[in-house]
Short mmCIF file of C-alpha atoms and ligand atoms in Angstrom, two decimals:
data_model
loop_
_atom_site.label_atom_id
_atom_site.label_comp_id
_atom_site.label_asym_id
_atom_site.label_seq_id
_atom_site.Cartn_x
_atom_site.Cartn_y
_atom_site.Cartn_z
CA MET A 1 115.47 85.99 118.22
CA SER A 2 118.43 86.24 120.62
CA ALA A 3 118.29 88.32 123.79
CA THR A 4 120.88 90.68 122.30
CA GLY A 5 118.90 90.97 119.08
CA SER A 6 115.73 91.99 120.87
CA GLN A 7 117.60 94.57 123.00
CA LYS A 8 118.79 96.36 119.86
CA ARG A 9 115.21 97.05 118.84
CA LEU A 10 113.01 99.61 120.51
CA THR A 11 111.01 98.13 123.37
CA PRO A 12 107.50 98.98 124.60
CA THR A 13 109.15 100.64 127.63
CA ARG A 14 111.16 102.93 125.35
CA ILE A 15 108.04 103.77 123.34
CA ALA A 16 106.26 104.63 126.62
CA ALA A 17 109.18 106.91 127.55
CA MET A 18 108.61 108.93 124.35
CA LYS A 19 105.47 110.50 125.91
CA GLY A 20 105.50 114.26 125.28
CA GLY A 21 108.84 114.11 123.41
CA LYS A 22 109.72 113.58 119.76
CA PRO A 23 106.63 112.30 117.91
CA ILE A 24 106.44 108.51 117.67
CA VAL A 25 106.54 107.35 114.03
CA SER A 26 104.49 104.27 113.29
CA LEU A 27 103.25 102.41 110.20
CA THR A 28 101.63 99.06 109.53
CA ALA A 29 103.62 96.19 108.00
CA TYR A 30 102.37 92.75 107.02
CA THR A 31 105.28 91.16 105.13
CA THR A 32 109.07 90.71 105.40
CA PRO A 33 110.02 92.93 102.40
CA MET A 34 107.79 95.79 103.59
CA ALA A 35 109.09 95.50 107.17
CA ARG A 36 112.68 95.72 105.80
CA LEU A 37 111.82 98.93 103.90
CA LEU A 38 109.99 100.64 106.77
CA ASP A 39 111.99 99.46 109.78
CA GLU A 40 114.74 102.11 109.98
CA HIS A 41 112.23 104.96 109.58
CA CYS A 42 109.79 103.82 112.25
CA ASP A 43 109.76 103.58 116.03
CA LEU A 44 106.82 101.17 116.03
CA LEU A 45 105.58 98.76 113.35
CA LEU A 46 102.08 97.38 113.71
CA VAL A 47 101.01 94.10 112.16
CA GLY A 48 97.45 95.41 111.95
CA ASP A 49 94.36 93.31 111.36
CA SER A 50 93.70 95.84 108.57
CA LEU A 51 95.61 93.20 106.58
CA GLY A 52 92.26 91.43 106.14
CA MET A 53 91.03 94.31 103.99
CA VAL A 54 94.34 95.41 102.49
CA LEU A 55 95.85 92.02 101.58
CA TYR A 56 92.89 89.64 101.53
CA GLY A 57 90.13 91.81 100.04
CA MET A 58 87.78 91.40 103.03
CA GLU A 59 85.14 94.09 103.62
CA THR A 60 85.91 94.40 107.34
CA THR A 61 88.51 93.08 109.77
CA ILE A 62 86.01 90.70 111.38
CA GLY A 63 87.11 87.66 109.34
CA VAL A 64 90.78 87.90 110.30
CA THR A 65 91.97 84.90 112.36
CA LEU A 66 94.66 84.35 114.97
CA ASP A 67 96.55 82.08 112.56
CA MET A 68 96.61 84.83 109.91
CA MET A 69 97.97 87.35 112.45
CA ILE A 70 100.62 84.89 113.61
CA ALA A 71 101.76 84.09 110.05
CA HIS A 72 102.11 87.79 109.19
CA GLY A 73 103.67 88.58 112.59
CA LYS A 74 106.38 85.99 111.90
CA ALA A 75 106.99 87.45 108.44
CA VAL A 76 107.39 90.99 109.81
CA MET A 77 109.73 89.85 112.58
CA ARG A 78 112.07 88.42 109.90
CA GLY A 79 112.45 91.95 108.47
CA VAL A 80 113.07 94.15 111.53
CA ALA A 81 116.27 95.23 113.24
CA HIS A 82 115.23 98.55 114.80
CA ALA A 83 111.52 99.13 115.39
CA CYS A 84 109.33 97.80 118.19
CA VAL A 85 106.69 95.41 116.74
CA ALA A 86 103.10 95.03 117.97
CA VAL A 87 100.69 92.45 116.52
CA ASP A 88 96.93 93.01 116.54
CA MET A 89 94.74 90.54 118.40
CA PRO A 90 91.96 89.72 115.92
CA PHE A 91 88.22 89.88 116.57
CA GLY A 92 87.08 87.06 118.86
CA SER A 93 90.52 86.28 120.26
CA TYR A 94 90.30 88.40 123.45
CA GLN A 95 86.72 89.53 124.15
CA GLU A 96 85.38 86.28 125.66
CA SER A 97 87.45 86.30 128.86
CA LYS A 98 90.73 87.59 130.18
CA GLU A 99 92.01 84.01 130.36
CA ALA A 100 91.25 83.41 126.67
CA ALA A 101 92.91 86.74 125.87
CA PHE A 102 95.99 85.67 127.82
CA ARG A 103 96.22 82.29 126.04
CA ASN A 104 95.90 83.89 122.60
CA ALA A 105 98.30 86.74 123.42
CA VAL A 106 100.85 84.15 124.59
CA ARG A 107 100.49 82.32 121.26
CA ILE A 108 101.13 85.57 119.38
CA MET A 109 104.16 86.49 121.51
CA GLN A 110 105.70 82.99 121.49
CA GLU A 111 105.06 82.11 117.86
CA THR A 112 106.01 85.47 116.30
CA GLY A 113 108.65 86.82 118.71
CA CYS A 114 106.94 90.25 118.62
CA ASP A 115 107.23 92.81 121.43
CA ALA A 116 103.57 93.53 122.21
CA VAL A 117 99.97 92.90 121.25
CA LYS A 118 97.31 95.48 120.42
CA LEU A 119 93.65 95.13 121.23
CA GLU A 120 90.64 97.37 120.68
CA GLY A 121 88.41 98.57 123.50
CA GLY A 122 88.15 101.13 126.29
CA GLU A 123 86.65 100.65 129.74
CA GLU A 124 85.25 97.20 128.78
CA MET A 125 88.76 95.92 128.06
CA ALA A 126 90.73 97.63 130.86
CA GLU A 127 90.52 94.61 133.18
CA THR A 128 91.73 92.30 130.40
CA ILE A 129 94.65 94.61 129.60
CA ALA A 130 95.60 94.74 133.31
CA PHE A 131 95.44 90.91 133.44
CA LEU A 132 97.80 90.65 130.45
CA THR A 133 100.27 93.36 131.47
CA LYS A 134 100.56 91.98 135.04
CA ARG A 135 101.51 88.63 133.49
CA GLY A 136 104.27 89.97 131.22
CA ILE A 137 102.44 90.86 128.01
CA PRO A 138 102.93 94.46 126.86
CA VAL A 139 99.68 95.85 125.46
CA LEU A 140 99.02 98.70 123.05
CA GLY A 141 95.44 99.94 123.54
CA HIS A 142 93.11 101.20 120.79
CA ILE A 143 90.21 103.60 121.46
CA GLY A 144 88.07 106.06 119.49
CA LEU A 145 86.90 104.52 116.22
CA MET A 146 87.26 100.77 116.68
CA PRO A 147 86.99 98.89 113.36
CA GLN A 148 86.22 95.55 115.04
CA LEU A 149 83.00 97.12 116.39
CA VAL A 150 81.84 98.22 112.95
CA HIS A 151 78.63 96.18 113.15
CA THR A 152 77.49 97.66 116.47
CA SER A 153 78.90 101.19 116.33
CA GLY A 154 77.24 102.47 113.20
CA GLY A 155 80.07 102.10 110.71
CA TYR A 156 83.39 103.74 109.94
CA ARG A 157 82.92 107.37 110.98
CA SER A 158 84.78 109.85 113.12
CA VAL A 159 83.81 109.97 116.79
CA GLY A 160 83.68 112.55 119.59
CA HIS A 161 81.01 114.78 118.02
CA SER A 162 78.28 114.32 120.64
CA GLU A 163 78.42 114.77 124.43
CA HIS A 164 77.63 111.06 124.77
CA GLU A 165 80.59 110.00 122.57
CA THR A 166 82.89 112.53 124.22
CA SER A 167 82.26 111.27 127.72
CA LYS A 168 82.61 107.64 126.60
CA ILE A 169 86.02 108.36 125.04
CA ARG A 170 87.10 110.26 128.18
CA ARG A 171 86.16 107.23 130.29
CA ASP A 172 87.92 104.89 127.84
CA ALA A 173 91.11 106.96 127.95
CA HIS A 174 91.02 107.07 131.75
CA ALA A 175 90.51 103.29 131.99
CA ILE A 176 93.24 102.44 129.46
CA GLY A 177 95.64 104.89 131.11
CA GLY A 178 95.23 102.97 134.38
CA SER A 179 95.35 99.48 132.85
CA GLY A 180 99.08 99.10 132.32
CA ALA A 181 99.01 99.62 128.53
CA PHE A 182 102.30 101.14 127.34
CA ALA A 183 100.63 103.39 124.73
CA VAL A 184 97.26 103.77 123.05
CA VAL A 185 96.12 104.22 119.45
CA ILE A 186 93.37 106.83 119.09
CA GLU A 187 91.53 106.45 115.80
CA GLY A 188 89.12 108.78 113.97
CA THR A 189 88.60 111.16 116.89
CA VAL A 190 87.90 114.91 116.70
CA GLU A 191 90.86 117.13 117.43
CA PRO A 192 89.84 118.87 120.69
CA LEU A 193 89.08 115.54 122.34
CA ALA A 194 92.28 113.86 121.06
CA ARG A 195 94.23 116.85 122.40
CA GLU A 196 92.48 116.74 125.78
CA VAL A 197 92.99 112.99 126.13
CA THR A 198 96.65 113.26 125.11
CA SER A 199 97.38 115.83 127.79
CA ALA A 200 95.40 113.92 130.42
CA MET A 201 97.08 110.54 129.80
CA HIS A 202 100.51 109.60 131.14
CA ILE A 203 101.08 107.13 128.28
CA PRO A 204 101.69 108.12 124.63
CA THR A 205 98.73 108.50 122.30
CA ILE A 206 99.34 107.41 118.71
CA GLY A 207 96.84 109.06 116.41
CA ILE A 208 95.27 107.92 113.17
CA GLY A 209 92.79 110.55 112.10
CA ALA A 210 93.12 112.12 115.54
CA SER A 211 95.10 115.31 114.74
CA SER A 212 98.69 116.41 115.29
CA ALA A 213 98.02 116.81 119.03
CA CYS A 214 98.81 113.11 119.63
CA ASP A 215 102.23 111.92 120.83
CA GLY A 216 102.73 110.00 117.59
CA GLN A 217 101.09 109.07 114.29
CA ILE A 218 100.27 105.81 112.56
CA LEU A 219 98.96 105.14 109.05
CA VAL A 220 98.22 101.99 107.10
CA SER A 221 101.30 101.81 104.84
CA ASP A 222 99.36 100.67 101.80
CA ASP A 223 97.08 103.73 102.17
CA MET A 224 99.89 106.25 102.37
CA LEU A 225 101.80 104.57 99.54
CA GLY A 226 98.77 104.57 97.24
CA LEU A 227 98.75 100.76 97.05
CA PHE A 228 95.28 100.31 98.53
CA ASN A 229 92.73 102.20 96.52
CA ASP A 230 89.39 100.64 97.49
CA PHE A 231 88.69 103.43 99.97
CA THR A 232 90.80 106.36 101.21
CA PRO A 233 89.71 107.92 104.49
CA ARG A 234 90.03 111.71 104.82
CA PHE A 235 92.85 111.39 107.36
CA VAL A 236 95.18 109.58 104.94
CA LYS A 237 97.87 111.55 103.16
CA ARG A 238 99.16 109.82 100.02
CA TYR A 239 102.97 110.06 99.95
CA ASP A 240 103.12 108.19 96.63
CA GLU A 241 100.93 106.48 94.04
CA LEU A 242 102.60 103.07 93.95
CA GLY A 243 99.39 101.36 92.82
CA LYS A 244 99.50 103.37 89.59
CA LYS A 245 103.23 102.65 89.20
CA VAL A 246 102.60 98.90 89.55
CA ALA A 247 99.81 99.02 86.94
CA ASP A 248 102.01 101.09 84.56
CA ALA A 249 104.91 98.64 84.97
CA ALA A 250 102.63 95.65 84.31
CA ALA A 251 101.27 97.37 81.16
CA ALA A 252 104.84 98.08 79.90
CA TYR A 253 105.82 94.44 80.53
CA ALA A 254 102.72 93.15 78.73
CA ASP A 255 103.47 95.39 75.70
CA GLU A 256 107.08 94.20 75.51
CA VAL A 257 106.17 90.51 75.82
CA ARG A 258 103.52 90.86 73.11
CA SER A 259 105.91 92.74 70.79
CA ARG A 260 108.80 90.31 71.59
CA LYS A 261 110.97 93.17 72.89
CA PHE A 262 111.33 91.29 76.18
CA PRO A 263 113.38 89.25 76.89
CA ALA A 264 116.29 91.02 75.13
CA ALA A 265 119.80 89.63 74.55
CA GLU A 266 120.99 90.70 78.04
CA HIS A 267 118.24 88.61 79.68
CA THR A 268 119.06 85.50 77.62
CA PHE A 269 121.47 82.67 78.48
CA LYS A 270 123.95 81.84 75.70
CA ARG A 271 125.74 78.51 75.51
CA ARG A 272 129.26 78.77 77.08
CA SER A 273 131.86 78.22 74.33
O1 KIV B 301 94.67 97.31 111.92
C1 KIV B 301 95.30 98.37 111.80
O2 KIV B 301 96.04 98.59 110.84
C2 KIV B 301 95.14 99.37 112.86
C3 KIV B 301 95.68 100.73 112.60
C4 KIV B 301 94.81 101.41 111.62
C5 KIV B 301 95.87 101.51 113.84
O3 KIV B 301 94.57 99.10 113.87
#
């Protein structure tokens, strides 16, 4: 990636400057062809560790490795010309110490050429985020429902219902706001709290299941395209049913092969005379 090339794309600083303005449009991307299709429509593309579930059939994101994230980060970077790209730090790659987080974030940035990393965690991770951002690594935070904590947080469910959860998320937002993160994803959080946190924070909030009050929205592309059908959370809107279209196309192909309708004359090489 040349210096000029990276300047043409949106930067974390420009995403941060969108606070309170036009909503930030964000989707996940894991591959080059998908990044090419989504790029011009999005401000921010996230190479999310949701790829473990969506592409690899895992039950949670816990099994996703740094090497997987780097391979998919590289693939996405080959397909972008416009959007800012953040790559998720997978479970186990940043929690042990801020030094380990720095080393692994450097690998992601150097090997993929992406613009930023994302990591899950509120007040517990604020010191790590400050360590990274002070050393030149832009960080996108992630609070509210945190899928990497599925085994200790009681599963995939919306948060901010109890006084206890509400005050924890307030503290998380305050800590991330002061950590140097350029923006923060808020996942699965009840509307009044997402609204309150958005107006209290000076950095953009990007909601997923956190209401229209956020400064931007993100969805898992495969969810909104109807390509991932194992489980559809309530906050997902399906903009198409591509999974059904793929299955219908495969059935039509199978019929035509079995009935010898495909390949037809136009798909067949004739000897040049
Ligand atoms: O991994 C992911 O795709 C994410 C988004 C759902 C925000 O973290």
